[in-house]
GROMACS .gro file of C-alpha atoms in nm:
model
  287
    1UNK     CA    1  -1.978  -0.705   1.527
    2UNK     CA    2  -1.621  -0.681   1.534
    3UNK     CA    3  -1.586  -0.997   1.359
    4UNK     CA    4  -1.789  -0.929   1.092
    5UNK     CA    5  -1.620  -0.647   1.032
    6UNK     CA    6  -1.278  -0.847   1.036
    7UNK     CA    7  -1.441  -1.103   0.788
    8UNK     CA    8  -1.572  -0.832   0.519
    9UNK     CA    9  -1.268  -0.637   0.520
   10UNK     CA   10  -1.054  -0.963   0.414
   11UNK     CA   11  -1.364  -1.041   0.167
   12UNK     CA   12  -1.229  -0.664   0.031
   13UNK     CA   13  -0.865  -0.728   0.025
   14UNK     CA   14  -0.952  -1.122  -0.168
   15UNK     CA   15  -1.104  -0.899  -0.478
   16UNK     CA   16  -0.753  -0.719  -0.495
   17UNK     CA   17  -0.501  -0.786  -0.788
   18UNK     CA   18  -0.192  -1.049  -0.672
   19UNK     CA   19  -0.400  -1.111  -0.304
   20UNK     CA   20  -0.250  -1.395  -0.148
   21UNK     CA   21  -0.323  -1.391   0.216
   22UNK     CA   22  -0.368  -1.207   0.539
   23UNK     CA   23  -0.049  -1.076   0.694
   24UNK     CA   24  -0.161  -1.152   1.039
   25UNK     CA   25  -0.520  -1.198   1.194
   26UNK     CA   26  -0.692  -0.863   1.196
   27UNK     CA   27  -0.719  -0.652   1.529
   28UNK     CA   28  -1.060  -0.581   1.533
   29UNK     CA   29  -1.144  -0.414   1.842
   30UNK     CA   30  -1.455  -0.196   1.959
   31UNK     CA   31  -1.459   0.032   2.321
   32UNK     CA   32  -1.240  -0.156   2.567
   33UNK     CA   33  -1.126  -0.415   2.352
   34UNK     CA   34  -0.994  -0.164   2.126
   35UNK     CA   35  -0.735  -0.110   2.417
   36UNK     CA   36  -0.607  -0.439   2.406
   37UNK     CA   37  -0.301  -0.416   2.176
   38UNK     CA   38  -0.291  -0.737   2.017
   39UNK     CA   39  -0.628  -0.824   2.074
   40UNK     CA   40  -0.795  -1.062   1.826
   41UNK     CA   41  -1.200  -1.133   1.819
   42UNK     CA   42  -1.313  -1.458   1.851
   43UNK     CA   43  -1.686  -1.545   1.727
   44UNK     CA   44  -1.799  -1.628   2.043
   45UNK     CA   45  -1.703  -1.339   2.237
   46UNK     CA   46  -1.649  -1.065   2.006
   47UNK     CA   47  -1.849  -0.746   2.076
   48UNK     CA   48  -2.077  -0.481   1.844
   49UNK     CA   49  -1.921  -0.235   1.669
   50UNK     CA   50  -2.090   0.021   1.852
   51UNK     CA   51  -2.200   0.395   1.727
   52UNK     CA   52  -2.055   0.567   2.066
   53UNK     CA   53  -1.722   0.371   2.079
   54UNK     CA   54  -1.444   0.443   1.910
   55UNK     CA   55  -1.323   0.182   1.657
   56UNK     CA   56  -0.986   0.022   1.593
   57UNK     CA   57  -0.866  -0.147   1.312
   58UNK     CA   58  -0.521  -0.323   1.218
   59UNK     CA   59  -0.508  -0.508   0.917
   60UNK     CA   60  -0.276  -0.615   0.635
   61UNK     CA   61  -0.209  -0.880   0.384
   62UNK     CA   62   0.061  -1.017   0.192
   63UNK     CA   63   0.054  -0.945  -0.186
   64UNK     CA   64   0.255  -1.091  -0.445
   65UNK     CA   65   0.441  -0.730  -0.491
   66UNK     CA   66   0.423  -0.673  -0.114
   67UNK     CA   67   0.318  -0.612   0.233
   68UNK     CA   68   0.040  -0.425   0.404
   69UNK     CA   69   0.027  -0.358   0.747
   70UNK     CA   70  -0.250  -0.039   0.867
   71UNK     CA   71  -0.426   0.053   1.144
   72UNK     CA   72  -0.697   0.362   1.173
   73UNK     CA   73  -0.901   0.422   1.445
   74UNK     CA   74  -1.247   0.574   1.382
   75UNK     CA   75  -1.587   0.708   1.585
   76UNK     CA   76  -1.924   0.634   1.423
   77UNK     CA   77  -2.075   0.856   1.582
   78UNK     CA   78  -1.987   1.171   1.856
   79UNK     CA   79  -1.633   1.114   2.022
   80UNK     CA   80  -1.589   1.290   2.366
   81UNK     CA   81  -1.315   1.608   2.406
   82UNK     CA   82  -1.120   1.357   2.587
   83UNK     CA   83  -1.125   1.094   2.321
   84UNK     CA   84  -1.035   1.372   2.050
   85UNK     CA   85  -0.785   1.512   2.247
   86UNK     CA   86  -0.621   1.202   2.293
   87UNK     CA   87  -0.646   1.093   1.882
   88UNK     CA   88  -0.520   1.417   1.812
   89UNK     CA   89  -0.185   1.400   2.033
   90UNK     CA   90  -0.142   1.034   1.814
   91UNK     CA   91  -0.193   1.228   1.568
   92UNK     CA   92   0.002   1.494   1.639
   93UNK     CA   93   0.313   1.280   1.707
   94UNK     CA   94   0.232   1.051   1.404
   95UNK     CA   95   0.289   1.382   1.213
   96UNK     CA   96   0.606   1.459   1.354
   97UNK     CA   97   0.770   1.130   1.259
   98UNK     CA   98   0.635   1.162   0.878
   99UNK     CA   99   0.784   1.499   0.849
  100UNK     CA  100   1.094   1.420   1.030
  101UNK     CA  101   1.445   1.440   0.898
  102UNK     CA  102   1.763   1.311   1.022
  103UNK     CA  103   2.157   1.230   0.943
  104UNK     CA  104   2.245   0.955   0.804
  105UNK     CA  105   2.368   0.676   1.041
  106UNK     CA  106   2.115   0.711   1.281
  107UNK     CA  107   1.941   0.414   1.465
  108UNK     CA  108   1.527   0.413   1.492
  109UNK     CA  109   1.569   0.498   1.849
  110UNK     CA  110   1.705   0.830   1.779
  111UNK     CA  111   1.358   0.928   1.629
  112UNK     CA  112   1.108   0.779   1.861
  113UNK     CA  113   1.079   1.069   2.110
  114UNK     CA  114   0.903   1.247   1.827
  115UNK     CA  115   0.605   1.023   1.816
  116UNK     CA  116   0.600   1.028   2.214
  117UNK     CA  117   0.626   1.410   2.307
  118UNK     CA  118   0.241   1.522   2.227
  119UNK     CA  119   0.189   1.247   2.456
  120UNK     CA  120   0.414   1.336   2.734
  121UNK     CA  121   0.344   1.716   2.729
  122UNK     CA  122   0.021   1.544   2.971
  123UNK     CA  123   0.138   1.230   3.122
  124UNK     CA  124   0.058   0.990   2.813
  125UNK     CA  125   0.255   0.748   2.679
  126UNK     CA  126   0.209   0.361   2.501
  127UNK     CA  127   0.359   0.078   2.550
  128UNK     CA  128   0.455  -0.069   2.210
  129UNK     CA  129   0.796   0.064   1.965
  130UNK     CA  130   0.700   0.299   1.751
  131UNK     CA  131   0.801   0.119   1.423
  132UNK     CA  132   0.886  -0.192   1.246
  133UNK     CA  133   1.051  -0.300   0.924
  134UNK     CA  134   0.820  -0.488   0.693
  135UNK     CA  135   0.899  -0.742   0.422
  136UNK     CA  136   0.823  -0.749   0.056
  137UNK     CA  137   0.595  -1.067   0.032
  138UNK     CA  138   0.794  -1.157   0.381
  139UNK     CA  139   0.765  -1.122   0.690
  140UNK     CA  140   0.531  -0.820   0.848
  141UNK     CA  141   0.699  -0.775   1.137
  142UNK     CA  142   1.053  -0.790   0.947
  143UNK     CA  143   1.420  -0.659   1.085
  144UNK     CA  144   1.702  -0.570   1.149
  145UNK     CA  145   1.583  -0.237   1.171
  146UNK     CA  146   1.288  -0.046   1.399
  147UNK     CA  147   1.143   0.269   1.583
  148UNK     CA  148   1.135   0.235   1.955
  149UNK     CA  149   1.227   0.349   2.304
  150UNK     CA  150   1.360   0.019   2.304
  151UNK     CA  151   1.756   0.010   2.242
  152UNK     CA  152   1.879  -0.339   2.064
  153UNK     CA  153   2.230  -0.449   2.025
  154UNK     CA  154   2.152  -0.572   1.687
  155UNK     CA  155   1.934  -0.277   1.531
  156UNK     CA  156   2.087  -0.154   1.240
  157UNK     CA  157   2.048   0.193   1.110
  158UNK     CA  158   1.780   0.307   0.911
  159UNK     CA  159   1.879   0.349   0.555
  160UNK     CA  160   1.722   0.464   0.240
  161UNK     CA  161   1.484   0.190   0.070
  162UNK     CA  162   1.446   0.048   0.396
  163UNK     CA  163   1.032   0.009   0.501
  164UNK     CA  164   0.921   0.082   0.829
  165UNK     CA  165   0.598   0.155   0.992
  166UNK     CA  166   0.495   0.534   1.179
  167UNK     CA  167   0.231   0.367   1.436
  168UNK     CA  168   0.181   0.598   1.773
  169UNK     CA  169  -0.117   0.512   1.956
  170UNK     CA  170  -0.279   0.530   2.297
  171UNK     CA  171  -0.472   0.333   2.506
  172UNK     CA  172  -0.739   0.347   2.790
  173UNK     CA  173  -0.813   0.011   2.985
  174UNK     CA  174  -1.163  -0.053   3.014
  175UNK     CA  175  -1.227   0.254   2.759
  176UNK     CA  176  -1.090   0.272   2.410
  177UNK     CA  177  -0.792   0.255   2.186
  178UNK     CA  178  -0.618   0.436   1.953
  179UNK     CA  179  -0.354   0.435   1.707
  180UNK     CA  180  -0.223   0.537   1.331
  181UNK     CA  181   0.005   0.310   1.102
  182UNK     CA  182   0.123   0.349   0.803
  183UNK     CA  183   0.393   0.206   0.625
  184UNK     CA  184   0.668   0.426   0.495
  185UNK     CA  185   0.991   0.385   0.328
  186UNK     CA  186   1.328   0.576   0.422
  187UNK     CA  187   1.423   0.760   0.164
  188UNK     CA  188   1.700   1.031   0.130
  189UNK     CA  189   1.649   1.401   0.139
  190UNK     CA  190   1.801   1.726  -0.017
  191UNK     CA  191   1.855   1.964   0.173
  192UNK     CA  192   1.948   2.363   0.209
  193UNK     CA  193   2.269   2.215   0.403
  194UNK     CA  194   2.472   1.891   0.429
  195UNK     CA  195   2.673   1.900   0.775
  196UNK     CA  196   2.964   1.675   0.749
  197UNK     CA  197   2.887   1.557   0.395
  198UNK     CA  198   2.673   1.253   0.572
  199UNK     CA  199   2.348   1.314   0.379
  200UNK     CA  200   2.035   1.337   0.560
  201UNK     CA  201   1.707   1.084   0.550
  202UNK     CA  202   1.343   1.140   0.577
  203UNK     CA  203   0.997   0.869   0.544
  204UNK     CA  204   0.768   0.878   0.197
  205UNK     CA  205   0.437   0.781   0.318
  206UNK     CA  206   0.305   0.479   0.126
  207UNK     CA  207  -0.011   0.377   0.295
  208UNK     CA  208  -0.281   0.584   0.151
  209UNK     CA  209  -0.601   0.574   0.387
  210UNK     CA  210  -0.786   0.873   0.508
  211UNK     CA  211  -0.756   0.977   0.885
  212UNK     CA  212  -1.063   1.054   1.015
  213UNK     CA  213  -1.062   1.439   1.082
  214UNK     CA  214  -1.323   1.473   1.303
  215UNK     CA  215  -1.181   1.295   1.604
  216UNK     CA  216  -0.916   1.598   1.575
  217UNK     CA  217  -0.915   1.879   1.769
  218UNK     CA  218  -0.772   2.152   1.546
  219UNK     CA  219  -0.668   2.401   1.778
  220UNK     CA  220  -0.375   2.158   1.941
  221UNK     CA  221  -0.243   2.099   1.604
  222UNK     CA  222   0.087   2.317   1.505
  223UNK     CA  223   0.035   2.469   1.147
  224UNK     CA  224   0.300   2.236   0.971
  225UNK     CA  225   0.077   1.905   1.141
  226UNK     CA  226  -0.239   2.099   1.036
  227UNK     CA  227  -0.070   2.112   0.669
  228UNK     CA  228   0.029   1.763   0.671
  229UNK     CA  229  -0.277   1.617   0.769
  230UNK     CA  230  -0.486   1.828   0.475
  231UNK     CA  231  -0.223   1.745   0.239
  232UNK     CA  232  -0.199   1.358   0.314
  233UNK     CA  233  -0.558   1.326   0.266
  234UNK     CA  234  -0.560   1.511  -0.018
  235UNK     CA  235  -0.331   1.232  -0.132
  236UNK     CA  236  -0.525   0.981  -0.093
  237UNK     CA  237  -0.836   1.111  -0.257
  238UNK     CA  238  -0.622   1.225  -0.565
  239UNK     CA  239  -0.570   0.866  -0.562
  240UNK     CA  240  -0.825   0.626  -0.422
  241UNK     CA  241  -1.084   0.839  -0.586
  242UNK     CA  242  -1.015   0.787  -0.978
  243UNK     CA  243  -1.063   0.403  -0.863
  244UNK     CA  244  -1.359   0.415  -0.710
  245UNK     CA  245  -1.479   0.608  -0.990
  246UNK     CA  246  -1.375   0.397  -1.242
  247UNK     CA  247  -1.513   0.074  -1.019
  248UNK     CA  248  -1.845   0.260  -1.071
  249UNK     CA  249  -1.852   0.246  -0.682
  250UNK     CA  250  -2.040   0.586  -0.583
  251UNK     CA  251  -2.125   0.565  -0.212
  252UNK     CA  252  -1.770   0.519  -0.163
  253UNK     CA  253  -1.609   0.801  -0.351
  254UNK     CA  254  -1.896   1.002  -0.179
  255UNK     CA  255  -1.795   0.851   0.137
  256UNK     CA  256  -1.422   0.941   0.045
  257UNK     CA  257  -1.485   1.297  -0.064
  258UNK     CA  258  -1.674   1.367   0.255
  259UNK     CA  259  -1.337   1.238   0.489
  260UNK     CA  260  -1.088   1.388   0.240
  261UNK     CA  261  -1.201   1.775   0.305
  262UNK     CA  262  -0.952   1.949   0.460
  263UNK     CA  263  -0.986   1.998   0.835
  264UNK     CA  264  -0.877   2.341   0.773
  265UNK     CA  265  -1.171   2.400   0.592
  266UNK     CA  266  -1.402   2.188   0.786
  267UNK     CA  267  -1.281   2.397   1.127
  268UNK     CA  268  -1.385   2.731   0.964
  269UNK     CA  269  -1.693   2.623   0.902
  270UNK     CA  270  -1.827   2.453   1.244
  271UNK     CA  271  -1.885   2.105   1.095
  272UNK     CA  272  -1.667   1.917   1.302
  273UNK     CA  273  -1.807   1.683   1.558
  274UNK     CA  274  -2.168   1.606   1.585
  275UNK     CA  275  -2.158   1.336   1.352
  276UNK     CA  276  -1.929   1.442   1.103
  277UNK     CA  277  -1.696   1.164   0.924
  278UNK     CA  278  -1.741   0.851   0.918
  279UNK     CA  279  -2.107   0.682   0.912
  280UNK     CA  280  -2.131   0.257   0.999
  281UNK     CA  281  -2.151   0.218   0.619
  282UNK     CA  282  -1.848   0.368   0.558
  283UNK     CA  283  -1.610   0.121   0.334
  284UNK     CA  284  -1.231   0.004   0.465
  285UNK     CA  285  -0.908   0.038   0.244
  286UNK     CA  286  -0.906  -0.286   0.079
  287UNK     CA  287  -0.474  -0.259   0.086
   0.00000   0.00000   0.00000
C-alpha cells in the first residue's frame, strides 16, 4: 500500500552514505490520492498501490552534503491515451525548462510559461509554482529565489550556483496525478552571442532518476524533447548502473537497463505500452 511503499523507500535512503533524515514526509499517493498535492498517507486510510493506477511519488531527505527533493510518477501496468497524453505534456514542459536559457538578471517568473505551454495548448494547467530553491543540509523548500506564475516582491533573481527544482505536473480530482521534479542548479552558459555583455544562464540537471518512457506518447514530443529525454536517461544509467553493479544488485540494474532504453528506439520497435516499464517490483532511487 502506499504506505508501505513510503516506509521501504526511507528504509532505502537509511542504507545511504551521510543519511540523516527525511526532508519532509513522503507523498505517497495511488489513483485519486495521487491528485492531492500535498497529500500524505496515513496507516489507517492509505490505499493499494494498484497495477491500473498511476503512481506518484515525492520524496527527499537531508544528507550531510545535501538535499534531495524528487518526485516521478509511474503506471504498473497499462496507462490510458489520456493518462499518457497528459504525462507527456509534463513532460514535455519539464523539458523545456531543463533546456532553457536566459539573460542574466532574470526573475523565476520569467521562465515559468515554459513549463505551462504543453499544458495550455489544451486547457491544462496546475496549481502549484513551478520551482523552489533548496538548501544544502537546510531547508527543502529554501528562498529567496523560485519558478512560478506567482510574482513576489522579494524574489531575487536566479543566479548561477543557485539550486532550484523543474517540477510541472498535472492533476485529475477523483483520477490521478502527475508530476516530474528534479533538482537543478543555475549555472552559466556560453553562448554563440552575448547581447549586451549580460551573460546568459541555463539549469544542470542533478537528480538522476529514470522517467518512465512508456507513459509517453512519442509522437507529441518535438525532436529536441525527444533528444533530451533519451539523453537524460542515458545519464542516469551511465551512472546508477556501475553502482548497482558493483552492489551486486542484479534485478535492479536489469530493472534499470529495461527503463533506460531510449524511447526513440523503443517507438520504432512497437514496445511501448502494454506493459512496458515499470513492473510492482521495480526499486526507487534511494537519493
Amino acid at each position: 500500500d502506499e504506505c508501505s511503499a513510503a516506509t521501504r523507500l526511507e528504509e532505502l535512503r537509511r542504507q545511504g552514505e551521510r543519511f540523516v533524515s527525511l526532508s519532509f514526509a513522503t507523498i505517497s499517493g495511488s489513483g485519486a490520492n495521487g491528485a492531492i498535492i500535498h497529500y500524505k498517507p496515513e496507516p489507517e486510510t492509505c490505499a493499494r498501490v494498484r497495477r491500473d493506477k498511476m503512481y506518484l511519488c515525492d520524496s527527499g531527505a537531508q544528507y550531510l552534503d545535501g538535499t534531495t527533493d524528487i518526485t516521478r510518477t509511474v503506471h504498473f501496468g497499462t496507462p490510458t491515451q489520456h493518462e499518457r497524453e497528459c504525462f507527456t505534456r509534463v513532460l514535455k514542459g519539464h523539458a523545456q525548462l531543463a533546456m532553457a536559457r536566459w539573460p542574466s538578471g532574470k526573475h523565476g517568473h520569467a521562465l515559468d510559461t515554459l513549463a505551462r505551454k504543453a499544458l495550455w495548448d489544451v486547457g491544462l494547467d496546475f496549481a502549484h509554482g513551478t520551482g523552489h530553491g533548496v538548501g544544502a543540509f537546510l531547508n527543502v523548500h529554501e528562498g529567496p529565489h523560485g519558478i512560478s506564475f506567482r510574482v513576489r516582491p522579494t524574489d531575487e533573481p536566479l543566479k548561477a550556483g543557485m539550486l532550484v527544482t523543474n517540477e510541472p505536473g498535472y492533476y485529475e480530482p477523483g483520477a490521478f496525478g502527475i508530476r516530474i521534479e528534479n533538482v537543478c542548479v543555475v549555472v552559466e552558459r556560453e553562448l554563440p552571442h552575448n547581447f549586451g555583455g549580460q551573460g546568459f544562464l541555463g539549469l544542470d540537471t542533478i537528480s538522476l532518476a529514470p522517467i518512465q518512457t512508456k507513459l509517453v506518447v512519442a509522437e507529441l514530443l518535438a525532436a529536441d524533447e525527444l533528444n533530451w529525454l533519451d539523453d537524460y536517461n542515458a545519464r542516469c544509467l551511465s551512472v546508477l548502473g556501475p553502482a548497482l553493479a558493483e552492489a551486486g544488485d542484479v534485478a535492479a540494474l536489469r530493472w534499470l537497463e529495461r527503463e533506460c532504453a531510449p524511447l526513440s528506439r523503443l517507438a520504432r520497435s512497437g514496445s511501448l505500452g502494454a506493459g512496458a516499464g515499470a513492473g510492482a517490483d521495480a526499486p526507487q532511487s534511494p537519493r
